[in-house]
Amino acid sequence: MNHIERRYARLVRLYPARSPRDEILDTLLQSGQPPTMRETSALVLGALRARAGYGLDRSPIRLAALAVLLYAAAVDVLTSLPLDVPAIVGTPLGLAQYAVAGLAALVLHVTALFALARGAYRLSAVASVLAVGPALVALERSGSYLNDGFWAAPVAALLVLAVNLGPRRERSSPYLWMALLPFAIVILPTGAGTVLWTSFFIQQQAMLVLIVIGLAWSAVDPRVPLAVAALALCNFLTHVTAVAAGAVVGGGSIVYGLAVTAVPWLLLLAAAAVGHRRALI
Amino acid sequence: MRETTYFTLAALQHGPLHGYAIIQRVSELSGGRVRLATGTLYTALDRLTTAGHIRVASEEIVNGRARRSYELTPDGQAALHEQARVYAEAARIVPLTRSVVRPA
């Protein structure tokens, strides 16, 4: 194996095992030229695209639905935390606490997440739609209905319903999503700052990092910017709700705040659209 | 249909070709304007195979490595002809001889 062959072989190994690595290497070696910058970047991008596995036969919004379901479940964890179990056991009206609604929403969102990951789209749709009521009641009763996570449950339900319109059933492991739940609570804008004070800082920076990753990854897989756009959309809708409820005062700052929360998801949406067009044949 | 896809399908219209031959044929057909990088070619071949426009015609072992040839499917042939018709229609509305505009 000569020097050129070794360099090409290293690049071709970036492709997943299911790709025709041998054949790609054969084609590269037929040119007889050492790897140029253009060829190297095309191979790296091609390998990343092959690993991402996005194609026209894949749903572009399934990942967004899974991400927002995770976000909704993370919000539910916080609203169900103050659950008073002795009160439920000891008193007839013990069930009348918002944490019970939060817990019900959490169970339904986790069910929806598992079902969607496993390819049981209808069950996921039923569970995510049923979760909207308890999730919103828990947030409203806990006094945090203008927190960032307020729109997670309705947006998740709409996305899961939209996924149901697609013909193809995709399956993936739900356990990775469940492993991400603790991180989602701290990193995503869940309003966890009232419980975990460090989240105040982390969540602002993490959302920015997610937006940058989403924009950068649009050339490889448009599902990623779309998923981050769905998370950012929840933020924007919460801001609009706060403005509509009169919770935000000041003429100029209202417009500025709306623009700041609108720009990320609009940018991500545009990046996803461009990425999707590149994936067309 | 993207231009690189059109030329890739056009390269296969007269019979099966393997990867490097497709790159060369696309360059010839486009007058050197479209130069496919190998990474771009195999992303396109993967998508065209998934879409049912091309399929593997044959496979041989050369220098210990697999070398597959690809051919158009009837669907791919139809898509190529449809795109050629669209391009021809679009070209028809622009006369290629440059007319001289005289000042009034």
mmCIF file of C-alpha atoms in Angstrom:
data_model
loop_
_atom_site.group_PDB
_atom_site.id
_atom_site.type_symbol
_atom_site.label_atom_id
_atom_site.label_comp_id
_atom_site.label_asym_id
_atom_site.label_seq_id
_atom_site.Cartn_x
_atom_site.Cartn_y
_atom_site.Cartn_z
ATOM 1 C CA MET A 1 0.000 0.000 0.000
ATOM 2 C CA ASN A 2 1.609 3.251 -1.107
ATOM 3 C CA HIS A 3 1.406 6.704 0.503
ATOM 4 C CA ILE A 4 -1.589 7.932 -1.575
ATOM 5 C CA GLU A 5 -3.512 4.713 -0.956
ATOM 6 C CA ARG A 6 -2.923 4.987 2.802
ATOM 7 C CA ARG A 7 -4.203 8.582 2.856
ATOM 8 C CA TYR A 8 -7.329 7.688 0.877
ATOM 9 C CA ALA A 9 -7.895 4.558 2.978
ATOM 10 C CA ARG A 10 -7.894 6.678 6.166
ATOM 11 C CA LEU A 11 -10.532 8.984 4.687
ATOM 12 C CA VAL A 12 -12.694 6.129 3.394
ATOM 13 C CA ARG A 13 -12.710 4.531 6.864
ATOM 14 C CA LEU A 14 -14.830 7.509 7.978
ATOM 15 C CA TYR A 15 -17.725 5.930 6.067
ATOM 16 C CA PRO A 16 -19.957 3.490 7.974
ATOM 17 C CA ALA A 17 -19.314 -0.218 7.430
ATOM 18 C CA ARG A 18 -22.497 -0.585 5.335
ATOM 19 C CA SER A 19 -21.097 1.830 2.708
ATOM 20 C CA PRO A 20 -19.143 0.426 -0.269
ATOM 21 C CA ARG A 21 -15.768 1.455 1.206
ATOM 22 C CA ASP A 22 -13.754 -0.834 -1.087
ATOM 23 C CA GLU A 23 -15.459 0.525 -4.150
ATOM 24 C CA ILE A 24 -15.020 4.170 -3.080
ATOM 25 C CA LEU A 25 -11.303 3.537 -2.477
ATOM 26 C CA ASP A 26 -11.018 1.856 -5.886
ATOM 27 C CA THR A 27 -12.634 4.866 -7.582
ATOM 28 C CA LEU A 28 -10.336 7.293 -5.736
ATOM 29 C CA LEU A 29 -7.207 5.340 -6.671
ATOM 30 C CA GLN A 30 -8.172 5.206 -10.343
ATOM 31 C CA SER A 31 -7.687 8.970 -10.512
ATOM 32 C CA GLY A 32 -4.023 8.461 -9.540
ATOM 33 C CA GLN A 33 -4.012 11.861 -7.824
ATOM 34 C CA PRO A 34 -3.238 12.559 -4.148
ATOM 35 C CA PRO A 35 -6.215 13.813 -2.082
ATOM 36 C CA THR A 36 -7.014 17.459 -2.839
ATOM 37 C CA MET A 37 -8.800 19.763 -0.382
ATOM 38 C CA ARG A 38 -11.962 19.503 -2.533
ATOM 39 C CA GLU A 39 -11.880 15.692 -2.622
ATOM 40 C CA THR A 40 -11.084 15.455 1.107
ATOM 41 C CA SER A 41 -13.952 17.744 2.141
ATOM 42 C CA ALA A 42 -16.370 15.874 -0.182
ATOM 43 C CA LEU A 43 -15.322 12.560 1.395
ATOM 44 C CA VAL A 44 -15.672 13.875 4.976
ATOM 45 C CA LEU A 45 -19.090 15.380 4.203
ATOM 46 C CA GLY A 46 -20.166 12.238 2.320
ATOM 47 C CA ALA A 47 -19.100 10.038 5.245
ATOM 48 C CA LEU A 48 -20.967 12.216 7.766
ATOM 49 C CA ARG A 49 -24.078 12.153 5.559
ATOM 50 C CA ALA A 50 -23.840 8.377 5.201
ATOM 51 C CA ARG A 51 -23.541 8.011 8.984
ATOM 52 C CA ALA A 52 -26.463 10.412 9.596
ATOM 53 C CA GLY A 53 -28.512 8.326 7.172
ATOM 54 C CA TYR A 54 -30.894 11.096 6.141
ATOM 55 C CA GLY A 55 -32.738 10.416 2.918
ATOM 56 C CA LEU A 56 -35.998 11.143 1.195
ATOM 57 C CA ASP A 57 -37.410 7.957 2.701
ATOM 58 C CA ARG A 58 -36.927 9.373 6.236
ATOM 59 C CA SER A 59 -39.292 11.664 8.116
ATOM 60 C CA PRO A 60 -37.704 15.111 8.497
ATOM 61 C CA ILE A 61 -39.727 15.919 11.652
ATOM 62 C CA ARG A 62 -39.507 12.684 13.663
ATOM 63 C CA LEU A 63 -36.305 13.832 15.398
ATOM 64 C CA ALA A 64 -37.926 17.206 16.184
ATOM 65 C CA ALA A 65 -40.921 15.402 17.715
ATOM 66 C CA LEU A 66 -38.634 13.213 19.859
ATOM 67 C CA ALA A 67 -36.584 16.253 20.989
ATOM 68 C CA VAL A 68 -39.646 18.266 22.014
ATOM 69 C CA LEU A 69 -41.183 15.223 23.766
ATOM 70 C CA LEU A 70 -37.951 14.977 25.769
ATOM 71 C CA TYR A 71 -38.193 18.703 26.521
ATOM 72 C CA ALA A 72 -41.816 18.312 27.647
ATOM 73 C CA ALA A 73 -40.876 15.352 29.881
ATOM 74 C CA ALA A 74 -38.054 17.423 31.417
ATOM 75 C CA VAL A 75 -40.552 20.185 32.269
ATOM 76 C CA ASP A 76 -42.909 17.567 33.751
ATOM 77 C CA VAL A 77 -40.148 16.264 36.046
ATOM 78 C CA LEU A 78 -39.896 19.735 37.602
ATOM 79 C CA THR A 79 -43.651 20.209 38.027
ATOM 80 C CA SER A 80 -44.025 16.747 39.577
ATOM 81 C CA LEU A 81 -41.112 17.193 42.015
ATOM 82 C CA PRO A 82 -43.150 18.703 44.893
ATOM 83 C CA LEU A 83 -45.411 15.606 44.954
ATOM 84 C CA ASP A 84 -46.798 15.124 48.484
ATOM 85 C CA VAL A 85 -47.257 11.334 48.721
ATOM 86 C CA PRO A 86 -48.374 11.261 52.416
ATOM 87 C CA ALA A 87 -51.145 13.745 51.556
ATOM 88 C CA ILE A 88 -52.369 11.474 48.726
ATOM 89 C CA VAL A 89 -52.405 8.446 51.028
ATOM 90 C CA GLY A 90 -53.740 10.225 54.116
ATOM 91 C CA THR A 91 -56.422 12.645 52.930
ATOM 92 C CA PRO A 92 -59.381 12.313 50.535
ATOM 93 C CA LEU A 93 -58.405 15.516 48.705
ATOM 94 C CA GLY A 94 -54.714 14.623 48.586
ATOM 95 C CA LEU A 95 -54.877 14.050 44.823
ATOM 96 C CA ALA A 96 -55.810 17.693 44.274
ATOM 97 C CA GLN A 97 -52.256 18.978 43.874
ATOM 98 C CA TYR A 98 -50.580 20.213 40.719
ATOM 99 C CA ALA A 99 -47.702 17.758 41.135
ATOM 100 C CA VAL A 100 -50.154 14.886 40.445
ATOM 101 C CA ALA A 101 -51.021 16.497 37.103
ATOM 102 C CA GLY A 102 -47.289 16.954 36.484
ATOM 103 C CA LEU A 103 -46.668 13.275 37.218
ATOM 104 C CA ALA A 104 -49.513 12.204 34.918
ATOM 105 C CA ALA A 105 -48.068 14.376 32.139
ATOM 106 C CA LEU A 106 -44.607 12.893 32.766
ATOM 107 C CA VAL A 107 -45.908 9.313 32.466
ATOM 108 C CA LEU A 108 -47.793 10.199 29.261
ATOM 109 C CA HIS A 109 -44.830 12.035 27.705
ATOM 110 C CA VAL A 110 -42.432 9.179 28.507
ATOM 111 C CA THR A 111 -44.971 6.750 27.001
ATOM 112 C CA ALA A 112 -45.215 8.942 23.890
ATOM 113 C CA LEU A 113 -41.413 9.123 23.631
ATOM 114 C CA PHE A 114 -41.012 5.335 23.932
ATOM 115 C CA ALA A 115 -43.840 4.700 21.473
ATOM 116 C CA LEU A 116 -42.487 7.139 18.872
ATOM 117 C CA ALA A 117 -38.946 5.748 19.153
ATOM 118 C CA ARG A 118 -40.319 2.182 18.807
ATOM 119 C CA GLY A 119 -42.416 3.081 15.760
ATOM 120 C CA ALA A 120 -45.824 2.920 17.508
ATOM 121 C CA TYR A 121 -46.883 6.274 16.050
ATOM 122 C CA ARG A 122 -50.599 6.107 16.918
ATOM 123 C CA LEU A 123 -49.974 5.285 20.584
ATOM 124 C CA SER A 124 -47.460 8.132 20.690
ATOM 125 C CA ALA A 125 -50.029 10.532 19.222
ATOM 126 C CA VAL A 126 -52.696 9.508 21.759
ATOM 127 C CA ALA A 127 -50.297 9.792 24.714
ATOM 128 C CA SER A 128 -48.838 13.148 23.631
ATOM 129 C CA VAL A 129 -52.294 14.676 23.032
ATOM 130 C CA LEU A 130 -53.566 13.370 26.412
ATOM 131 C CA ALA A 131 -50.463 14.839 28.108
ATOM 132 C CA VAL A 132 -51.183 18.422 26.994
ATOM 133 C CA GLY A 133 -53.978 19.001 29.531
ATOM 134 C CA PRO A 134 -52.198 17.795 32.689
ATOM 135 C CA ALA A 135 -48.905 19.405 31.611
ATOM 136 C CA LEU A 136 -50.504 22.835 31.190
ATOM 137 C CA VAL A 137 -52.595 22.492 34.367
ATOM 138 C CA ALA A 138 -49.474 21.597 36.361
ATOM 139 C CA LEU A 139 -47.548 24.567 34.952
ATOM 140 C CA GLU A 140 -50.438 26.994 35.464
ATOM 141 C CA ARG A 141 -51.146 25.800 39.033
ATOM 142 C CA SER A 142 -47.466 25.835 39.968
ATOM 143 C CA GLY A 143 -47.365 29.505 39.027
ATOM 144 C CA SER A 144 -44.782 28.916 36.298
ATOM 145 C CA TYR A 145 -47.011 29.011 33.245
ATOM 146 C CA LEU A 146 -44.939 31.753 31.647
ATOM 147 C CA ASN A 147 -41.776 29.689 32.016
ATOM 148 C CA ASP A 148 -39.922 28.653 28.870
ATOM 149 C CA GLY A 149 -41.265 25.105 28.855
ATOM 150 C CA PHE A 150 -44.942 26.120 28.700
ATOM 151 C CA TRP A 151 -45.345 25.375 24.981
ATOM 152 C CA ALA A 152 -43.334 22.131 24.984
ATOM 153 C CA ALA A 153 -46.358 19.844 25.474
ATOM 154 C CA PRO A 154 -48.623 21.422 22.792
ATOM 155 C CA VAL A 155 -45.767 21.673 20.254
ATOM 156 C CA ALA A 156 -44.749 18.049 20.977
ATOM 157 C CA ALA A 157 -48.343 16.861 20.404
ATOM 158 C CA LEU A 158 -48.577 18.763 17.095
ATOM 159 C CA LEU A 159 -45.245 17.352 15.897
ATOM 160 C CA VAL A 160 -46.207 13.773 16.810
ATOM 161 C CA LEU A 161 -49.509 14.211 14.944
ATOM 162 C CA ALA A 162 -47.557 15.529 11.939
ATOM 163 C CA VAL A 163 -45.206 12.503 12.080
ATOM 164 C CA ASN A 164 -48.316 10.286 11.921
ATOM 165 C CA LEU A 165 -49.146 11.765 8.504
ATOM 166 C CA GLY A 166 -45.965 10.239 7.051
ATOM 167 C CA PRO A 167 -46.228 6.755 5.577
ATOM 168 C CA ARG A 168 -43.027 5.169 6.872
ATOM 169 C CA ARG A 169 -42.489 3.752 10.359
ATOM 170 C CA GLU A 170 -38.980 4.324 11.693
ATOM 171 C CA ARG A 171 -37.594 2.635 14.777
ATOM 172 C CA SER A 172 -34.752 3.577 17.100
ATOM 173 C CA SER A 173 -33.712 2.921 20.688
ATOM 174 C CA PRO A 174 -35.746 4.908 23.264
ATOM 175 C CA TYR A 175 -33.185 4.307 26.014
ATOM 176 C CA LEU A 176 -30.749 6.924 24.703
ATOM 177 C CA TRP A 177 -33.541 9.497 24.926
ATOM 178 C CA MET A 178 -34.294 8.484 28.514
ATOM 179 C CA ALA A 179 -30.572 8.769 29.356
ATOM 180 C CA LEU A 180 -30.690 12.335 28.017
ATOM 181 C CA LEU A 181 -33.556 13.331 30.341
ATOM 182 C CA PRO A 182 -31.386 14.565 33.270
ATOM 183 C CA PHE A 183 -29.300 16.649 30.847
ATOM 184 C CA ALA A 184 -32.445 18.036 29.242
ATOM 185 C CA ILE A 185 -33.691 19.230 32.638
ATOM 186 C CA VAL A 186 -30.499 21.204 33.250
ATOM 187 C CA ILE A 187 -29.595 22.262 29.706
ATOM 188 C CA LEU A 188 -32.925 23.028 28.001
ATOM 189 C CA PRO A 189 -34.970 26.101 28.996
ATOM 190 C CA THR A 190 -37.190 24.269 31.471
ATOM 191 C CA GLY A 191 -37.376 26.959 34.095
ATOM 192 C CA ALA A 192 -35.244 24.665 36.270
ATOM 193 C CA GLY A 193 -33.450 27.730 37.609
ATOM 194 C CA THR A 194 -35.967 27.933 40.447
ATOM 195 C CA VAL A 195 -34.932 24.433 41.551
ATOM 196 C CA LEU A 196 -31.380 24.148 40.239
ATOM 197 C CA TRP A 197 -29.912 27.652 40.402
ATOM 198 C CA THR A 198 -26.955 26.811 38.130
ATOM 199 C CA SER A 199 -29.410 26.244 35.287
ATOM 200 C CA PHE A 200 -29.966 29.993 34.995
ATOM 201 C CA PHE A 201 -26.510 30.297 33.489
ATOM 202 C CA ILE A 202 -26.229 26.925 31.757
ATOM 203 C CA GLN A 203 -29.546 27.117 29.923
ATOM 204 C CA GLN A 204 -28.786 30.442 28.241
ATOM 205 C CA GLN A 205 -25.382 29.244 27.006
ATOM 206 C CA ALA A 206 -26.595 25.736 26.116
ATOM 207 C CA MET A 207 -29.397 27.016 23.881
ATOM 208 C CA LEU A 208 -26.882 29.160 22.017
ATOM 209 C CA VAL A 209 -24.582 26.145 21.585
ATOM 210 C CA LEU A 210 -27.520 24.025 20.348
ATOM 211 C CA ILE A 211 -28.435 26.714 17.799
ATOM 212 C CA VAL A 212 -24.844 26.892 16.489
ATOM 213 C CA ILE A 213 -24.665 23.067 16.268
ATOM 214 C CA GLY A 214 -28.025 22.983 14.484
ATOM 215 C CA LEU A 215 -26.907 25.547 11.904
ATOM 216 C CA ALA A 216 -23.531 23.862 11.353
ATOM 217 C CA TRP A 217 -25.074 20.388 11.024
ATOM 218 C CA SER A 218 -27.647 21.461 8.417
ATOM 219 C CA ALA A 219 -25.241 20.520 5.590
ATOM 220 C CA VAL A 220 -25.072 16.960 6.946
ATOM 221 C CA ASP A 221 -28.575 16.272 8.254
ATOM 222 C CA PRO A 222 -31.465 18.792 8.073
ATOM 223 C CA ARG A 223 -33.346 16.935 10.825
ATOM 224 C CA VAL A 224 -30.966 18.396 13.445
ATOM 225 C CA PRO A 225 -31.591 22.119 12.729
ATOM 226 C CA LEU A 226 -35.299 21.308 12.499
ATOM 227 C CA ALA A 227 -35.220 19.686 15.958
ATOM 228 C CA VAL A 228 -33.392 22.680 17.472
ATOM 229 C CA ALA A 229 -35.803 25.022 15.630
ATOM 230 C CA ALA A 230 -38.724 23.228 17.305
ATOM 231 C CA LEU A 231 -37.113 23.760 20.733
ATOM 232 C CA ALA A 232 -36.437 27.428 19.930
ATOM 233 C CA LEU A 233 -40.026 27.801 18.675
ATOM 234 C CA CYS A 234 -41.277 26.839 22.155
ATOM 235 C CA ASN A 235 -39.211 29.727 23.560
ATOM 236 C CA PHE A 236 -40.618 32.128 21.016
ATOM 237 C CA LEU A 237 -44.230 31.066 21.663
ATOM 238 C CA THR A 238 -43.699 31.475 25.416
ATOM 239 C CA HIS A 239 -42.392 34.985 24.822
ATOM 240 C CA VAL A 240 -45.422 35.812 22.636
ATOM 241 C CA THR A 241 -47.719 34.415 25.353
ATOM 242 C CA ALA A 242 -45.998 36.537 27.990
ATOM 243 C CA VAL A 243 -46.410 39.648 25.816
ATOM 244 C CA ALA A 244 -50.088 38.809 25.162
ATOM 245 C CA ALA A 245 -50.668 38.280 28.904
ATOM 246 C CA GLY A 246 -49.151 41.683 29.638
ATOM 247 C CA ALA A 247 -46.295 40.147 31.585
ATOM 248 C CA VAL A 248 -43.706 42.017 29.509
ATOM 249 C CA VAL A 249 -43.731 45.812 29.716
ATOM 250 C CA GLY A 250 -41.890 48.459 27.686
ATOM 251 C CA GLY A 251 -42.543 49.252 24.002
ATOM 252 C CA GLY A 252 -39.068 48.872 22.487
ATOM 253 C CA SER A 253 -37.985 45.976 24.671
ATOM 254 C CA ILE A 254 -41.068 43.957 23.636
ATOM 255 C CA VAL A 255 -40.179 44.193 19.938
ATOM 256 C CA TYR A 256 -36.513 43.514 20.706
ATOM 257 C CA GLY A 257 -37.387 40.485 22.848
ATOM 258 C CA LEU A 258 -39.704 39.061 20.175
ATOM 259 C CA ALA A 259 -37.044 39.565 17.496
ATOM 260 C CA VAL A 260 -34.323 37.937 19.623
ATOM 261 C CA THR A 261 -36.485 34.856 20.248
ATOM 262 C CA ALA A 262 -37.802 34.702 16.648
ATOM 263 C CA VAL A 263 -34.471 34.950 14.797
ATOM 264 C CA PRO A 264 -32.952 31.618 15.993
ATOM 265 C CA TRP A 265 -35.837 29.352 14.961
ATOM 266 C CA LEU A 266 -36.368 31.201 11.683
ATOM 267 C CA LEU A 267 -32.642 30.841 10.874
ATOM 268 C CA LEU A 268 -32.701 27.170 11.832
ATOM 269 C CA LEU A 269 -35.834 26.593 9.753
ATOM 270 C CA ALA A 270 -34.143 28.197 6.736
ATOM 271 C CA ALA A 271 -30.995 26.110 7.314
ATOM 272 C CA ALA A 272 -33.117 22.938 7.521
ATOM 273 C CA ALA A 273 -34.915 23.848 4.273
ATOM 274 C CA VAL A 274 -31.591 24.394 2.474
ATOM 275 C CA GLY A 275 -30.232 21.122 3.909
ATOM 276 C CA HIS A 276 -33.349 19.274 2.762
ATOM 277 C CA ARG A 277 -33.027 20.701 -0.756
ATOM 278 C CA ARG A 278 -29.431 19.455 -0.872
ATOM 279 C CA ALA A 279 -30.672 15.982 0.051
ATOM 280 C CA LEU A 280 -32.996 15.935 -2.975
ATOM 281 C CA ILE A 281 -31.859 13.925 -5.983
ATOM 282 C CA MET B 1 -33.743 17.325 -10.218
ATOM 283 C CA ARG B 2 -30.309 18.780 -9.467
ATOM 284 C CA GLU B 3 -27.844 19.333 -12.300
ATOM 285 C CA THR B 4 -25.292 16.814 -10.980
ATOM 286 C CA THR B 5 -28.048 14.189 -10.739
ATOM 287 C CA TYR B 6 -29.119 14.920 -14.318
ATOM 288 C CA PHE B 7 -25.583 14.443 -15.621
ATOM 289 C CA THR B 8 -25.064 11.308 -13.492
ATOM 290 C CA LEU B 9 -28.211 9.730 -14.963
ATOM 291 C CA ALA B 10 -27.249 10.951 -18.447
ATOM 292 C CA ALA B 11 -23.838 9.282 -18.058
ATOM 293 C CA LEU B 12 -25.611 5.935 -17.638
ATOM 294 C CA GLN B 13 -28.032 6.266 -20.565
ATOM 295 C CA HIS B 14 -25.900 4.211 -22.978
ATOM 296 C CA GLY B 15 -25.088 1.388 -20.568
ATOM 297 C CA PRO B 16 -23.681 0.485 -17.164
ATOM 298 C CA LEU B 17 -20.599 2.274 -15.836
ATOM 299 C CA HIS B 18 -18.507 1.989 -12.659
ATOM 300 C CA GLY B 19 -17.747 4.950 -10.355
ATOM 301 C CA TYR B 20 -14.639 6.386 -11.999
ATOM 302 C CA ALA B 21 -16.119 5.974 -15.494
ATOM 303 C CA ILE B 22 -19.219 7.916 -14.348
ATOM 304 C CA ILE B 23 -17.017 10.801 -13.113
ATOM 305 C CA GLN B 24 -15.193 10.912 -16.466
ATOM 306 C CA ARG B 25 -18.394 10.622 -18.519
ATOM 307 C CA VAL B 26 -20.106 13.408 -16.535
ATOM 308 C CA SER B 27 -17.100 15.664 -17.148
ATOM 309 C CA GLU B 28 -17.205 14.888 -20.895
ATOM 310 C CA LEU B 29 -20.957 15.411 -21.199
ATOM 311 C CA SER B 30 -20.832 18.750 -19.376
ATOM 312 C CA GLY B 31 -17.813 19.991 -21.298
ATOM 313 C CA GLY B 32 -15.699 19.868 -18.125
ATOM 314 C CA ARG B 33 -18.117 22.119 -16.231
ATOM 315 C CA VAL B 34 -19.373 19.458 -13.776
ATOM 316 C CA ARG B 35 -16.464 17.741 -12.016
ATOM 317 C CA LEU B 36 -17.846 15.229 -9.533
ATOM 318 C CA ALA B 37 -15.793 14.583 -6.402
ATOM 319 C CA THR B 38 -15.845 10.900 -5.414
ATOM 320 C CA GLY B 39 -17.527 11.712 -2.081
ATOM 321 C CA THR B 40 -20.279 13.612 -3.914
ATOM 322 C CA LEU B 41 -20.694 10.810 -6.488
ATOM 323 C CA TYR B 42 -21.260 8.091 -3.882
ATOM 324 C CA THR B 43 -23.761 10.236 -1.937
ATOM 325 C CA ALA B 44 -25.642 10.706 -5.241
ATOM 326 C CA LEU B 45 -25.414 7.004 -6.150
ATOM 327 C CA ASP B 46 -26.771 6.050 -2.711
ATOM 328 C CA ARG B 47 -29.739 8.437 -3.050
ATOM 329 C CA LEU B 48 -30.456 7.421 -6.648
ATOM 330 C CA THR B 49 -30.404 3.735 -5.658
ATOM 331 C CA THR B 50 -32.806 4.432 -2.754
ATOM 332 C CA ALA B 51 -35.093 6.375 -5.129
ATOM 333 C CA GLY B 52 -35.072 3.412 -7.561
ATOM 334 C CA HIS B 53 -33.506 5.436 -10.430
ATOM 335 C CA ILE B 54 -30.392 3.258 -10.710
ATOM 336 C CA ARG B 55 -29.334 -0.235 -9.656
ATOM 337 C CA VAL B 56 -26.165 -2.292 -9.501
ATOM 338 C CA ALA B 57 -25.700 -4.017 -12.880
ATOM 339 C CA SER B 58 -22.608 -6.089 -12.103
ATOM 340 C CA GLU B 59 -19.778 -6.514 -9.643
ATOM 341 C CA GLU B 60 -16.217 -7.606 -10.278
ATOM 342 C CA ILE B 61 -13.092 -7.830 -8.150
ATOM 343 C CA VAL B 62 -10.196 -5.701 -9.428
ATOM 344 C CA ASN B 63 -6.904 -5.504 -7.482
ATOM 345 C CA GLY B 64 -8.665 -7.236 -4.576
ATOM 346 C CA ARG B 65 -11.386 -4.571 -4.352
ATOM 347 C CA ALA B 66 -15.017 -4.645 -5.386
ATOM 348 C CA ARG B 67 -15.870 -2.592 -8.477
ATOM 349 C CA ARG B 68 -19.583 -2.292 -9.139
ATOM 350 C CA SER B 69 -21.224 -0.989 -12.291
ATOM 351 C CA TYR B 70 -24.494 0.914 -12.155
ATOM 352 C CA GLU B 71 -27.289 1.104 -14.718
ATOM 353 C CA LEU B 72 -30.489 3.100 -15.152
ATOM 354 C CA THR B 73 -33.791 1.528 -14.133
ATOM 355 C CA PRO B 74 -36.941 2.230 -16.202
ATOM 356 C CA ASP B 75 -37.899 4.815 -13.526
ATOM 357 C CA GLY B 76 -34.486 6.467 -13.850
ATOM 358 C CA GLN B 77 -34.801 6.512 -17.651
ATOM 359 C CA ALA B 78 -38.220 8.158 -17.367
ATOM 360 C CA ALA B 79 -36.943 10.751 -14.850
ATOM 361 C CA LEU B 80 -33.978 11.554 -17.113
ATOM 362 C CA HIS B 81 -36.202 12.012 -20.167
ATOM 363 C CA GLU B 82 -38.643 14.163 -18.210
ATOM 364 C CA GLN B 83 -35.806 16.430 -17.011
ATOM 365 C CA ALA B 84 -34.357 16.622 -20.535
ATOM 366 C CA ARG B 85 -37.791 17.713 -21.780
ATOM 367 C CA VAL B 86 -37.947 20.424 -19.068
ATOM 368 C CA TYR B 87 -34.475 21.712 -20.030
ATOM 369 C CA ALA B 88 -35.395 21.658 -23.746
ATOM 370 C CA GLU B 89 -38.599 23.614 -23.051
ATOM 371 C CA ALA B 90 -36.656 26.144 -20.988
ATOM 372 C CA ALA B 91 -33.965 26.486 -23.697
ATOM 373 C CA ARG B 92 -36.577 26.960 -26.434
ATOM 374 C CA ILE B 93 -37.742 30.327 -25.068
ATOM 375 C CA VAL B 94 -34.253 31.876 -25.277
ATOM 376 C CA PRO B 95 -32.830 32.257 -28.811
ATOM 377 C CA LEU B 96 -29.139 31.344 -28.763
ATOM 378 C CA THR B 97 -28.196 33.733 -31.643
ATOM 379 C CA ARG B 98 -27.396 37.130 -30.107
ATOM 380 C CA SER B 99 -29.623 39.842 -31.557
ATOM 381 C CA VAL B 100 -28.236 43.359 -32.009
ATOM 382 C CA VAL B 101 -30.325 46.085 -30.372
ATOM 383 C CA ARG B 102 -30.112 49.289 -32.363
ATOM 384 C CA PRO B 103 -30.681 52.606 -30.616
ATOM 385 C CA ALA B 104 -33.904 54.285 -31.625
#
